[in-house]
């Protein structure tokens, strides 16, 4: 399945939201790649960057999940961790999309992937 096919299978309000966020992601760097991984759209730039996960809720919302979210500054304290070790996410609601906020997070995540020696999206090895 392609990302287009995935988005086209969604309810209209989620379809619009996914399309909007996808556009922001693809505009954020020239060589971002996308593919369906684990059943959802994943985006790659020098490693795992982020993925989109529609939420099952009464309101139209999508989780924009950053694979290295725990390394992002998150100065506005808007990312949620929900007990995950590395992933942090921004819940994007259809009625309150802040494109500038999303662009800033994407640029920080891209810069992190471009400058870090650690493999993006990798879990730290356990010390024995």
mmCIF file of N, CA and C in Angstrom:
data_model
loop_
_atom_site.group_PDB
_atom_site.id
_atom_site.type_symbol
_atom_site.label_atom_id
_atom_site.label_comp_id
_atom_site.label_asym_id
_atom_site.label_seq_id
_atom_site.Cartn_x
_atom_site.Cartn_y
_atom_site.Cartn_z
ATOM 1 N N UNK A 1 0.846 -1.183 0.000
ATOM 2 C CA UNK A 1 0.000 0.000 0.000
ATOM 3 C C UNK A 1 0.888 1.243 0.000
ATOM 4 N N UNK A 2 0.481 2.232 -0.748
ATOM 5 C CA UNK A 2 1.210 3.509 -0.775
ATOM 6 C C UNK A 2 0.604 4.474 0.250
ATOM 7 N N UNK A 3 1.313 5.564 0.498
ATOM 8 C CA UNK A 3 0.801 6.590 1.410
ATOM 9 C C UNK A 3 -0.468 7.209 0.833
ATOM 10 N N UNK A 4 -0.487 7.435 -0.481
ATOM 11 C CA UNK A 4 -1.702 7.969 -1.114
ATOM 12 C C UNK A 4 -2.893 7.042 -0.876
ATOM 13 N N UNK A 5 -2.699 5.746 -1.071
ATOM 14 C CA UNK A 5 -3.784 4.783 -0.858
ATOM 15 C C UNK A 5 -4.237 4.799 0.599
ATOM 16 N N UNK A 6 -3.278 4.869 1.520
ATOM 17 C CA UNK A 6 -3.597 4.920 2.943
ATOM 18 C C UNK A 6 -4.464 6.142 3.254
ATOM 19 N N UNK A 7 -4.041 7.302 2.800
ATOM 20 C CA UNK A 7 -4.779 8.544 3.074
ATOM 21 C C UNK A 7 -6.165 8.503 2.436
ATOM 22 N N UNK A 8 -6.246 7.987 1.219
ATOM 23 C CA UNK A 8 -7.541 7.932 0.525
ATOM 24 C C UNK A 8 -8.543 7.001 1.195
ATOM 25 N N UNK A 9 -8.104 6.095 2.037
ATOM 26 C CA UNK A 9 -9.004 5.170 2.751
ATOM 27 C C UNK A 9 -9.570 5.765 4.042
ATOM 28 N N UNK A 10 -9.109 6.939 4.418
ATOM 29 C CA UNK A 10 -9.523 7.543 5.687
ATOM 30 C C UNK A 10 -10.827 8.324 5.533
ATOM 31 N N UNK A 11 -11.475 8.578 6.660
ATOM 32 C CA UNK A 11 -12.668 9.421 6.677
ATOM 33 C C UNK A 11 -12.283 10.811 6.161
ATOM 34 N N UNK A 12 -13.234 11.556 5.595
ATOM 35 C CA UNK A 12 -12.903 12.861 4.987
ATOM 36 C C UNK A 12 -12.137 13.823 5.899
ATOM 37 N N UNK A 13 -12.529 13.944 7.166
ATOM 38 C CA UNK A 13 -11.847 14.900 8.045
ATOM 39 C C UNK A 13 -10.415 14.453 8.360
ATOM 40 N N UNK A 14 -10.196 13.145 8.509
ATOM 41 C CA UNK A 14 -8.839 12.629 8.733
ATOM 42 C C UNK A 14 -8.033 12.729 7.442
ATOM 43 N N UNK A 15 -8.671 12.473 6.315
ATOM 44 C CA UNK A 15 -8.020 12.601 5.005
ATOM 45 C C UNK A 15 -7.457 14.010 4.835
ATOM 46 N N UNK A 16 -8.257 15.022 5.125
ATOM 47 C CA UNK A 16 -7.807 16.413 4.991
ATOM 48 C C UNK A 16 -6.637 16.714 5.935
ATOM 49 N N UNK A 17 -6.737 16.242 7.161
ATOM 50 C CA UNK A 17 -5.697 16.494 8.157
ATOM 51 C C UNK A 17 -4.394 15.785 7.776
ATOM 52 N N UNK A 18 -4.474 14.526 7.377
ATOM 53 C CA UNK A 18 -3.280 13.788 6.947
ATOM 54 C C UNK A 18 -2.632 14.461 5.742
ATOM 55 N N UNK A 19 -3.446 14.908 4.797
ATOM 56 C CA UNK A 19 -2.932 15.569 3.601
ATOM 57 C C UNK A 19 -2.198 16.857 3.965
ATOM 58 N N UNK A 20 -2.746 17.608 4.890
ATOM 59 C CA UNK A 20 -2.132 18.871 5.318
ATOM 60 C C UNK A 20 -0.794 18.616 6.017
ATOM 61 N N UNK A 21 -0.763 17.679 6.945
ATOM 62 C CA UNK A 21 0.476 17.386 7.680
ATOM 63 C C UNK A 21 1.518 16.782 6.734
ATOM 64 N N UNK A 22 1.083 15.897 5.858
ATOM 65 C CA UNK A 22 1.989 15.288 4.881
ATOM 66 C C UNK A 22 2.667 16.370 4.033
ATOM 67 N N UNK A 23 1.895 17.344 3.596
ATOM 68 C CA UNK A 23 2.457 18.439 2.801
ATOM 69 C C UNK A 23 3.546 19.165 3.574
ATOM 70 N N UNK A 24 3.292 19.452 4.848
ATOM 71 C CA UNK A 24 4.284 20.141 5.678
ATOM 72 C C UNK A 24 5.556 19.302 5.821
ATOM 73 N N UNK A 25 5.384 18.005 6.002
ATOM 74 C CA UNK A 25 6.550 17.122 6.141
ATOM 75 C C UNK A 25 7.364 17.111 4.850
ATOM 76 N N UNK A 26 6.698 16.899 3.729
ATOM 77 C CA UNK A 26 7.406 16.792 2.454
ATOM 78 C C UNK A 26 8.049 18.112 2.034
ATOM 79 N N UNK A 27 7.484 19.237 2.451
ATOM 80 C CA UNK A 27 8.071 20.542 2.150
ATOM 81 C C UNK A 27 9.254 20.884 3.047
ATOM 82 N N UNK A 28 9.430 20.160 4.134
ATOM 83 C CA UNK A 28 10.434 20.531 5.129
ATOM 84 C C UNK A 28 11.872 20.207 4.721
ATOM 85 N N UNK A 29 12.062 19.295 3.781
ATOM 86 C CA UNK A 29 13.405 18.967 3.281
ATOM 87 C C UNK A 29 13.251 18.330 1.902
ATOM 88 N N UNK A 30 14.213 18.568 1.015
ATOM 89 C CA UNK A 30 14.045 18.110 -0.371
ATOM 90 C C UNK A 30 14.041 16.593 -0.577
ATOM 91 N N UNK A 31 14.678 15.836 0.262
ATOM 92 C CA UNK A 31 14.805 14.401 -0.002
ATOM 93 C C UNK A 31 14.081 13.519 1.014
ATOM 94 N N UNK A 32 13.031 14.007 1.589
ATOM 95 C CA UNK A 32 12.277 13.183 2.531
ATOM 96 C C UNK A 32 11.590 12.067 1.758
ATOM 97 N N UNK A 33 11.692 10.870 2.296
ATOM 98 C CA UNK A 33 11.044 9.712 1.691
ATOM 99 C C UNK A 33 9.898 9.276 2.586
ATOM 100 N N UNK A 34 8.887 8.680 1.970
ATOM 101 C CA UNK A 34 7.737 8.194 2.733
ATOM 102 C C UNK A 34 7.383 6.794 2.287
ATOM 103 N N UNK A 35 6.890 6.020 3.241
ATOM 104 C CA UNK A 35 6.372 4.691 2.926
ATOM 105 C C UNK A 35 5.533 4.216 4.100
ATOM 106 N N UNK A 36 4.701 3.240 3.826
ATOM 107 C CA UNK A 36 3.894 2.651 4.885
ATOM 108 C C UNK A 36 4.760 1.634 5.632
ATOM 109 N N UNK A 37 4.879 1.827 6.919
ATOM 110 C CA UNK A 37 5.611 0.923 7.800
ATOM 111 C C UNK A 37 4.749 0.707 9.029
ATOM 112 N N UNK A 38 4.635 -0.528 9.470
ATOM 113 C CA UNK A 38 3.783 -0.878 10.604
ATOM 114 C C UNK A 38 2.364 -0.340 10.428
ATOM 115 N N UNK A 39 1.919 -0.267 9.182
ATOM 116 C CA UNK A 39 0.537 0.098 8.883
ATOM 117 C C UNK A 39 0.217 1.579 8.851
ATOM 118 N N UNK A 40 1.227 2.452 9.007
ATOM 119 C CA UNK A 40 0.991 3.899 8.996
ATOM 120 C C UNK A 40 2.064 4.599 8.155
ATOM 121 N N UNK A 41 1.823 5.845 7.720
ATOM 122 C CA UNK A 41 2.826 6.569 6.948
ATOM 123 C C UNK A 41 4.042 6.947 7.802
ATOM 124 N N UNK A 42 5.221 6.525 7.350
ATOM 125 C CA UNK A 42 6.495 6.868 7.982
ATOM 126 C C UNK A 42 7.275 7.766 7.046
ATOM 127 N N UNK A 43 8.060 8.660 7.632
ATOM 128 C CA UNK A 43 8.865 9.601 6.871
ATOM 129 C C UNK A 43 10.321 9.478 7.307
ATOM 130 N N UNK A 44 11.216 9.518 6.300
ATOM 131 C CA UNK A 44 12.627 9.281 6.535
ATOM 132 C C UNK A 44 13.466 10.410 5.956
ATOM 133 N N UNK A 45 14.448 10.832 6.717
ATOM 134 C CA UNK A 45 15.463 11.776 6.250
ATOM 135 C C UNK A 45 16.718 11.463 7.043
ATOM 136 N N UNK A 46 17.656 10.800 6.385
ATOM 137 C CA UNK A 46 18.882 10.338 7.049
ATOM 138 C C UNK A 46 18.524 9.474 8.250
ATOM 139 N N UNK A 47 17.528 8.644 8.081
ATOM 140 C CA UNK A 47 17.020 7.764 9.130
ATOM 141 C C UNK A 47 15.554 8.060 9.404
ATOM 142 N N UNK A 48 15.007 7.393 10.395
ATOM 143 C CA UNK A 48 13.612 7.611 10.776
ATOM 144 C C UNK A 48 13.428 9.047 11.254
ATOM 145 N N UNK A 49 12.401 9.693 10.752
ATOM 146 C CA UNK A 49 12.113 11.071 11.144
ATOM 147 C C UNK A 49 10.837 11.127 11.977
ATOM 148 N N UNK A 50 9.717 10.729 11.371
ATOM 149 C CA UNK A 50 8.433 10.807 12.059
ATOM 150 C C UNK A 50 7.432 9.886 11.385
ATOM 151 N N UNK A 51 6.273 9.736 12.018
ATOM 152 C CA UNK A 51 5.175 8.999 11.392
ATOM 153 C C UNK A 51 3.856 9.627 11.800
ATOM 154 N N UNK A 52 2.816 9.300 11.029
ATOM 155 C CA UNK A 52 1.472 9.829 11.270
ATOM 156 C C UNK A 52 0.559 8.703 11.706
ATOM 157 N N UNK A 53 -0.176 8.932 12.767
ATOM 158 C CA UNK A 53 -1.072 7.920 13.297
ATOM 159 C C UNK A 53 -2.426 8.559 13.617
ATOM 160 N N UNK A 54 -3.449 8.323 12.785
ATOM 161 C CA UNK A 54 -4.773 8.864 13.099
ATOM 162 C C UNK A 54 -5.268 8.336 14.438
ATOM 163 N N UNK A 55 -5.835 9.208 15.232
ATOM 164 C CA UNK A 55 -6.333 8.813 16.554
ATOM 165 C C UNK A 55 -7.790 8.391 16.468
ATOM 166 N N UNK A 56 -8.138 7.419 17.259
ATOM 167 C CA UNK A 56 -9.540 7.000 17.356
ATOM 168 C C UNK A 56 -10.180 7.819 18.465
ATOM 169 N N UNK A 57 -10.784 8.914 18.058
ATOM 170 C CA UNK A 57 -11.429 9.796 19.028
ATOM 171 C C UNK A 57 -12.623 10.453 18.368
ATOM 172 N N UNK A 58 -13.436 11.103 19.181
ATOM 173 C CA UNK A 58 -14.631 11.759 18.664
ATOM 174 C C UNK A 58 -14.277 12.904 17.719
ATOM 175 N N UNK A 59 -13.162 13.575 17.987
ATOM 176 C CA UNK A 59 -12.722 14.664 17.121
ATOM 177 C C UNK A 59 -11.671 14.156 16.138
ATOM 178 N N UNK A 60 -11.561 14.807 15.002
ATOM 179 C CA UNK A 60 -10.553 14.436 14.009
ATOM 180 C C UNK A 60 -9.182 14.875 14.518
ATOM 181 N N UNK A 61 -8.293 13.903 14.724
ATOM 182 C CA UNK A 61 -6.958 14.207 15.239
ATOM 183 C C UNK A 61 -5.960 13.164 14.744
ATOM 184 N N UNK A 62 -4.722 13.622 14.595
ATOM 185 C CA UNK A 62 -3.635 12.758 14.146
ATOM 186 C C UNK A 62 -2.454 12.961 15.075
ATOM 187 N N UNK A 63 -1.826 11.867 15.459
ATOM 188 C CA UNK A 63 -0.603 11.894 16.234
ATOM 189 C C UNK A 63 0.564 12.050 15.265
ATOM 190 N N UNK A 64 1.317 13.136 15.378
ATOM 191 C CA UNK A 64 2.547 13.330 14.615
ATOM 192 C C UNK A 64 3.667 12.903 15.553
ATOM 193 N N UNK A 65 4.228 11.732 15.296
ATOM 194 C CA UNK A 65 5.177 11.109 16.214
ATOM 195 C C UNK A 65 6.604 11.244 15.714
ATOM 196 N N UNK A 66 7.469 11.762 16.565
ATOM 197 C CA UNK A 66 8.878 11.934 16.242
ATOM 198 C C UNK A 66 9.671 10.809 16.882
ATOM 199 N N UNK A 67 10.398 10.056 16.053
ATOM 200 C CA UNK A 67 11.120 8.882 16.531
ATOM 201 C C UNK A 67 12.191 9.231 17.552
ATOM 202 N N UNK A 68 12.761 10.413 17.443
ATOM 203 C CA UNK A 68 13.772 10.854 18.402
ATOM 204 C C UNK A 68 13.225 12.033 19.211
ATOM 205 N N UNK A 69 11.954 11.991 19.483
ATOM 206 C CA UNK A 69 11.299 13.088 20.175
ATOM 207 C C UNK A 69 11.882 13.414 21.531
ATOM 208 N N UNK A 70 12.426 12.412 22.207
ATOM 209 C CA UNK A 70 13.008 12.654 23.522
ATOM 210 C C UNK A 70 14.247 13.545 23.425
ATOM 211 N N UNK A 71 14.820 13.687 22.222
ATOM 212 C CA UNK A 71 15.996 14.527 22.024
ATOM 213 C C UNK A 71 15.635 15.940 21.565
ATOM 214 N N UNK A 72 14.382 16.174 21.239
ATOM 215 C CA UNK A 72 13.968 17.503 20.792
ATOM 216 C C UNK A 72 13.836 18.439 21.988
ATOM 217 N N UNK A 73 14.117 19.717 21.788
ATOM 218 C CA UNK A 73 14.095 20.688 22.891
ATOM 219 C C UNK A 73 12.707 20.828 23.502
ATOM 220 N N UNK A 74 11.671 20.853 22.679
ATOM 221 C CA UNK A 74 10.282 20.985 23.140
ATOM 222 C C UNK A 74 10.124 22.115 24.155
ATOM 223 N N UNK A 75 10.619 23.281 23.792
ATOM 224 C CA UNK A 75 10.578 24.442 24.686
ATOM 225 C C UNK A 75 9.162 24.859 25.058
ATOM 226 N N UNK A 76 8.193 24.571 24.194
ATOM 227 C CA UNK A 76 6.805 24.933 24.478
ATOM 228 C C UNK A 76 6.077 23.834 25.255
ATOM 229 N N UNK A 77 6.767 22.736 25.524
ATOM 230 C CA UNK A 77 6.212 21.611 26.279
ATOM 231 C C UNK A 77 4.911 21.098 25.635
ATOM 232 N N UNK A 78 4.973 20.837 24.329
ATOM 233 C CA UNK A 78 3.793 20.398 23.596
ATOM 234 C C UNK A 78 3.833 18.926 23.198
ATOM 235 N N UNK A 79 4.994 18.296 23.353
ATOM 236 C CA UNK A 79 5.121 16.893 22.961
ATOM 237 C C UNK A 79 4.745 15.978 24.117
ATOM 238 N N UNK A 80 4.036 14.917 23.792
ATOM 239 C CA UNK A 80 3.620 13.928 24.789
ATOM 240 C C UNK A 80 4.500 12.690 24.655
ATOM 241 N N UNK A 81 4.777 12.024 25.792
ATOM 242 C CA UNK A 81 5.584 10.812 25.684
ATOM 243 C C UNK A 81 4.780 9.539 25.926
ATOM 244 N N UNK A 82 3.732 9.606 26.671
ATOM 245 C CA UNK A 82 2.846 8.465 26.927
ATOM 246 C C UNK A 82 3.602 7.204 27.331
ATOM 247 N N UNK A 83 4.688 7.383 28.069
ATOM 248 C CA UNK A 83 5.444 6.250 28.581
ATOM 249 C C UNK A 83 6.361 5.588 27.567
ATOM 250 N N UNK A 84 6.511 6.160 26.392
ATOM 251 C CA UNK A 84 7.392 5.577 25.376
ATOM 252 C C UNK A 84 8.826 6.022 25.633
ATOM 253 N N UNK A 85 9.772 5.147 25.305
ATOM 254 C CA UNK A 85 11.186 5.409 25.606
ATOM 255 C C UNK A 85 11.802 6.488 24.724
ATOM 256 N N UNK A 86 11.480 6.518 23.461
ATOM 257 C CA UNK A 86 12.123 7.475 22.561
ATOM 258 C C UNK A 86 11.136 8.375 21.836
ATOM 259 N N UNK A 87 9.978 7.863 21.494
ATOM 260 C CA UNK A 87 9.008 8.604 20.686
ATOM 261 C C UNK A 87 8.265 9.630 21.538
ATOM 262 N N UNK A 88 8.145 10.822 20.991
ATOM 263 C CA UNK A 88 7.277 11.864 21.563
ATOM 264 C C UNK A 88 6.392 12.331 20.426
ATOM 265 N N UNK A 89 5.183 12.747 20.761
ATOM 266 C CA UNK A 89 4.249 13.087 19.696
ATOM 267 C C UNK A 89 3.492 14.381 19.980
ATOM 268 N N UNK A 90 3.050 14.962 18.883
ATOM 269 C CA UNK A 90 2.206 16.142 18.919
ATOM 270 C C UNK A 90 0.842 15.726 18.399
ATOM 271 N N UNK A 91 -0.193 15.935 19.195
ATOM 272 C CA UNK A 91 -1.548 15.643 18.738
ATOM 273 C C UNK A 91 -2.022 16.847 17.933
ATOM 274 N N UNK A 92 -2.289 16.597 16.649
ATOM 275 C CA UNK A 92 -2.740 17.658 15.746
ATOM 276 C C UNK A 92 -4.234 17.470 15.537
ATOM 277 N N UNK A 93 -5.002 18.451 15.974
ATOM 278 C CA UNK A 93 -6.457 18.399 15.851
ATOM 279 C C UNK A 93 -6.901 19.207 14.638
ATOM 280 N N UNK A 94 -7.908 18.718 13.961
ATOM 281 C CA UNK A 94 -8.381 19.361 12.729
ATOM 282 C C UNK A 94 -8.797 20.802 12.952
ATOM 283 N N UNK A 95 -9.308 21.106 14.138
ATOM 284 C CA UNK A 95 -9.801 22.459 14.398
ATOM 285 C C UNK A 95 -8.717 23.413 14.895
ATOM 286 N N UNK A 96 -7.489 22.924 15.068
ATOM 287 C CA UNK A 96 -6.441 23.807 15.592
ATOM 288 C C UNK A 96 -5.048 23.419 15.081
ATOM 289 N N UNK A 97 -4.882 23.371 13.781
ATOM 290 C CA UNK A 97 -3.587 23.035 13.193
ATOM 291 C C UNK A 97 -2.683 24.265 13.244
ATOM 292 N N UNK A 98 -1.547 24.124 13.915
ATOM 293 C CA UNK A 98 -0.573 25.209 13.995
ATOM 294 C C UNK A 98 0.598 24.833 13.075
ATOM 295 N N UNK A 99 0.514 25.266 11.815
ATOM 296 C CA UNK A 99 1.509 24.882 10.822
ATOM 297 C C UNK A 99 2.915 25.350 11.195
ATOM 298 N N UNK A 100 3.041 26.519 11.763
ATOM 299 C CA UNK A 100 4.367 27.030 12.133
ATOM 300 C C UNK A 100 4.998 26.157 13.213
ATOM 301 N N UNK A 101 4.213 25.751 14.177
ATOM 302 C CA UNK A 101 4.692 24.871 15.245
ATOM 303 C C UNK A 101 5.173 23.537 14.668
ATOM 304 N N UNK A 102 4.405 22.982 13.747
ATOM 305 C CA UNK A 102 4.771 21.718 13.109
ATOM 306 C C UNK A 102 6.055 21.893 12.306
ATOM 307 N N UNK A 103 6.171 22.976 11.555
ATOM 308 C CA UNK A 103 7.384 23.244 10.766
ATOM 309 C C UNK A 103 8.623 23.337 11.662
ATOM 310 N N UNK A 104 8.486 24.012 12.797
ATOM 311 C CA UNK A 104 9.614 24.157 13.723
ATOM 312 C C UNK A 104 10.059 22.798 14.260
ATOM 313 N N UNK A 105 9.104 21.969 14.659
ATOM 314 C CA UNK A 105 9.448 20.636 15.163
ATOM 315 C C UNK A 105 10.112 19.797 14.083
ATOM 316 N N UNK A 106 9.587 19.864 12.870
ATOM 317 C CA UNK A 106 10.173 19.113 11.760
ATOM 318 C C UNK A 106 11.599 19.576 11.481
ATOM 319 N N UNK A 107 11.830 20.876 11.463
ATOM 320 C CA UNK A 107 13.182 21.379 11.196
ATOM 321 C C UNK A 107 14.159 20.936 12.284
ATOM 322 N N UNK A 108 13.721 20.942 13.521
ATOM 323 C CA UNK A 108 14.594 20.493 14.610
ATOM 324 C C UNK A 108 14.897 18.998 14.480
ATOM 325 N N UNK A 109 13.892 18.209 14.149
ATOM 326 C CA UNK A 109 14.088 16.762 13.989
ATOM 327 C C UNK A 109 15.009 16.466 12.804
ATOM 328 N N UNK A 110 14.858 17.208 11.715
ATOM 329 C CA UNK A 110 15.720 17.039 10.540
ATOM 330 C C UNK A 110 17.162 17.380 10.898
ATOM 331 N N UNK A 111 17.362 18.500 11.567
ATOM 332 C CA UNK A 111 18.698 18.911 11.975
ATOM 333 C C UNK A 111 19.333 17.862 12.888
ATOM 334 N N UNK A 112 18.563 17.318 13.788
ATOM 335 C CA UNK A 112 19.054 16.276 14.690
ATOM 336 C C UNK A 112 19.549 15.065 13.888
ATOM 337 N N UNK A 113 18.755 14.632 12.906
ATOM 338 C CA UNK A 113 19.155 13.487 12.087
ATOM 339 C C UNK A 113 20.398 13.795 11.251
ATOM 340 N N UNK A 114 20.522 15.027 10.795
ATOM 341 C CA UNK A 114 21.657 15.397 9.952
ATOM 342 C C UNK A 114 22.953 15.540 10.733
ATOM 343 N N UNK A 115 22.881 15.883 11.999
ATOM 344 C CA UNK A 115 24.087 16.180 12.774
ATOM 345 C C UNK A 115 24.474 15.123 13.787
ATOM 346 N N UNK A 116 23.593 14.213 14.093
ATOM 347 C CA UNK A 116 23.865 13.221 15.125
ATOM 348 C C UNK A 116 24.637 12.032 14.569
ATOM 349 N N UNK A 117 25.531 11.508 15.374
ATOM 350 C CA UNK A 117 26.263 10.301 14.992
ATOM 351 C C UNK A 117 25.483 9.051 15.357
ATOM 352 N N UNK A 118 24.542 9.189 16.280
ATOM 353 C CA UNK A 118 23.707 8.060 16.690
ATOM 354 C C UNK A 118 22.702 7.757 15.597
ATOM 355 N N UNK A 119 22.421 6.483 15.385
ATOM 356 C CA UNK A 119 21.450 6.083 14.363
ATOM 357 C C UNK A 119 20.059 6.569 14.778
ATOM 358 N N UNK A 120 19.382 7.343 13.910
ATOM 359 C CA UNK A 120 18.047 7.836 14.245
ATOM 360 C C UNK A 120 17.060 6.699 14.484
ATOM 361 N N UNK A 121 16.287 6.834 15.524
ATOM 362 C CA UNK A 121 15.263 5.866 15.822
ATOM 363 C C UNK A 121 15.767 4.628 16.521
ATOM 364 N N UNK A 122 17.055 4.586 16.831
ATOM 365 C CA UNK A 122 17.613 3.409 17.488
ATOM 366 C C UNK A 122 17.416 3.515 18.995
ATOM 367 N N UNK A 123 17.141 2.394 19.611
ATOM 368 C CA UNK A 123 17.030 2.379 21.066
ATOM 369 C C UNK A 123 18.428 2.221 21.657
ATOM 370 N N UNK A 124 18.709 2.919 22.742
ATOM 371 C CA UNK A 124 20.010 2.751 23.374
ATOM 372 C C UNK A 124 20.203 1.298 23.826
ATOM 373 N N UNK A 125 21.419 0.803 23.689
ATOM 374 C CA UNK A 125 21.708 -0.561 24.104
ATOM 375 C C UNK A 125 21.720 -0.644 25.620
ATOM 376 N N UNK A 126 21.203 -1.768 26.127
ATOM 377 C CA UNK A 126 21.196 -1.981 27.571
ATOM 378 C C UNK A 126 22.602 -2.286 28.054
ATOM 379 N N UNK A 127 22.946 -1.717 29.181
ATOM 380 C CA UNK A 127 24.232 -1.992 29.807
ATOM 381 C C UNK A 127 24.098 -3.273 30.623
ATOM 382 N N UNK A 128 25.030 -4.172 30.454
ATOM 383 C CA UNK A 128 24.985 -5.447 31.182
ATOM 384 C C UNK A 128 25.914 -5.408 32.343
#
